[in-house]
Tab-separated table of N, CA and C in Angstrom:
chain	number	residue	atom	x	y	z
A	527	MET	N	0.329	131.379	63.233
A	527	MET	CA	0.955	130.051	63.210
A	527	MET	C	2.416	130.154	63.642
A	528	LEU	N	2.862	129.190	64.423
A	528	LEU	CA	4.225	129.229	64.929
A	528	LEU	C	5.225	128.884	63.829
A	529	SER	N	6.408	129.457	63.954
A	529	SER	CA	7.482	129.126	63.035
A	529	SER	C	8.094	127.784	63.429
A	530	PRO	N	8.837	127.151	62.532
A	530	PRO	CA	9.483	125.871	62.882
A	530	PRO	C	10.383	125.993	64.102
A	531	GLU	N	11.078	127.126	64.248
A	531	GLU	CA	11.914	127.311	65.426
A	531	GLU	C	11.074	127.364	66.691
A	532	GLY	N	9.919	128.032	66.626
A	532	GLY	CA	9.045	128.123	67.789
A	532	GLY	C	8.488	126.759	68.174
A	533	VAL	N	8.117	125.965	67.171
A	533	VAL	CA	7.605	124.618	67.443
A	533	VAL	C	8.698	123.766	68.070
A	534	PHE	N	9.925	123.885	67.556
A	534	PHE	CA	11.041	123.105	68.090
A	534	PHE	C	11.317	123.487	69.537
A	535	LEU	N	11.325	124.794	69.820
A	535	LEU	CA	11.570	125.247	71.194
A	535	LEU	C	10.456	124.778	72.120
A	536	LEU	N	9.220	124.782	71.624
A	536	LEU	CA	8.092	124.340	72.437
A	536	LEU	C	8.219	122.854	72.761
A	537	LEU	N	8.601	122.045	71.770
A	537	LEU	CA	8.769	120.610	72.011
A	537	LEU	C	9.912	120.351	72.970
A	538	VAL	N	11.022	121.052	72.810
A	538	VAL	CA	12.180	120.843	73.681
A	538	VAL	C	11.836	121.242	75.112
A	539	SER	N	11.169	122.383	75.284
A	539	SER	CA	10.839	122.845	76.633
A	539	SER	C	9.838	121.898	77.304
A	540	SER	N	8.845	121.415	76.548
A	540	SER	CA	7.867	120.504	77.143
A	540	SER	C	8.523	119.175	77.500
A	541	ALA	N	9.407	118.677	76.646
A	541	ALA	CA	10.098	117.423	76.950
A	541	ALA	C	10.996	117.604	78.168
A	542	PHE	N	11.635	118.774	78.287
A	542	PHE	CA	12.492	119.060	79.431
A	542	PHE	C	11.685	119.061	80.720
A	543	LEU	N	10.506	119.685	80.686
A	543	LEU	CA	9.653	119.717	81.876
A	543	LEU	C	9.163	118.323	82.236
A	544	VAL	N	8.842	117.513	81.238
A	544	VAL	CA	8.387	116.143	81.495
A	544	VAL	C	9.512	115.333	82.137
A	545	CYS	N	10.738	115.510	81.650
A	545	CYS	CA	11.872	114.779	82.222
A	545	CYS	C	12.099	115.195	83.667
A	546	ILE	N	11.970	116.497	83.957
A	546	ILE	CA	12.140	116.973	85.334
A	546	ILE	C	11.055	116.376	86.223
A	547	ASP	N	9.815	116.331	85.731
A	547	ASP	CA	8.719	115.795	86.537
A	547	ASP	C	8.932	114.308	86.811
A	548	MET	N	9.378	113.563	85.818
A	548	MET	CA	9.636	112.135	86.020
A	548	MET	C	10.774	111.937	87.022
A	549	TYR	N	11.808	112.776	86.921
A	549	TYR	CA	12.933	112.667	87.851
A	549	TYR	C	12.473	112.962	89.270
A	550	LYS	N	11.608	113.967	89.426
A	550	LYS	CA	11.093	114.291	90.761
A	550	LYS	C	10.306	113.124	91.334
A	551	GLN	N	9.441	112.523	90.524
A	551	GLN	CA	8.627	111.405	91.009
A	551	GLN	C	9.506	110.229	91.416
A	552	VAL	N	10.513	109.907	90.618
A	552	VAL	CA	11.398	108.792	90.948
A	552	VAL	C	12.199	109.114	92.205
A	553	PHE	N	12.673	110.353	92.313
A	553	PHE	CA	13.464	110.746	93.476
A	553	PHE	C	12.628	110.673	94.750
A	554	TYR	N	11.412	111.204	94.710
A	554	TYR	CA	10.558	111.164	95.902
A	554	TYR	C	10.167	109.736	96.259
A	555	PHE	N	9.890	108.905	95.261
A	555	PHE	CA	9.536	107.510	95.521
A	555	PHE	C	10.715	106.783	96.164
A	556	TYR	N	11.910	107.030	95.630
A	556	TYR	CA	13.100	106.368	96.182
A	556	TYR	C	13.370	106.858	97.601
A	557	ARG	N	13.179	108.174	97.817
A	557	ARG	CA	13.444	108.716	99.144
A	557	ARG	C	12.441	108.176	100.160
A	558	GLN	N	11.171	108.056	99.783
A	558	GLN	CA	10.166	107.522	100.708
A	558	GLN	C	10.444	106.051	100.994
A	559	ARG	N	10.913	105.325	99.960
A	559	ARG	CA	11.182	103.911	100.141
A	559	ARG	C	12.392	103.708	101.049
A	560	GLN	N	13.374	104.586	100.965
A	560	GLN	CA	14.603	104.447	101.746
A	560	GLN	C	14.601	105.354	102.973
A	561	SER	N	13.422	105.844	103.368
A	561	SER	CA	13.369	106.803	104.475
A	561	SER	C	13.847	106.168	105.780
A	562	SER	N	13.623	104.853	105.959
A	562	SER	CA	13.981	104.211	107.215
A	562	SER	C	15.490	104.047	107.349
A	563	THR	N	16.182	103.944	106.216
A	563	THR	CA	17.625	103.708	106.268
A	563	THR	C	18.418	104.871	105.672
A	564	ALA	N	17.730	105.974	105.373
A	564	ALA	CA	18.407	107.096	104.724
A	564	ALA	C	19.468	107.698	105.643
A	565	TYR	N	19.182	107.754	106.929
A	565	TYR	CA	20.120	108.381	107.854
A	565	TYR	C	21.338	107.490	108.104
A	566	ALA	N	21.205	106.194	107.836
A	566	ALA	CA	22.317	105.273	108.058
A	566	ALA	C	23.250	105.239	106.842
A	567	LEU	N	22.760	105.695	105.686
A	567	LEU	CA	23.584	105.648	104.488
A	567	LEU	C	24.494	106.872	104.413
A	568	PRO	N	25.694	106.718	103.900
A	568	PRO	CA	26.587	107.871	103.728
A	568	PRO	C	26.031	108.823	102.682
A	569	VAL	N	26.215	110.077	102.898
A	569	VAL	CA	25.673	111.091	101.974
A	569	VAL	C	26.643	111.283	100.802
């Protein structure tokens, strides 16, 4: 059985990965949506 510290680290790491995955999906969706005007926008 995992210790409380191990459970906490597991929850934090899984939440971190979920946040990264959501950020990737939003970023790719935004980039595909703005692909036609991406080159015209300042970087």
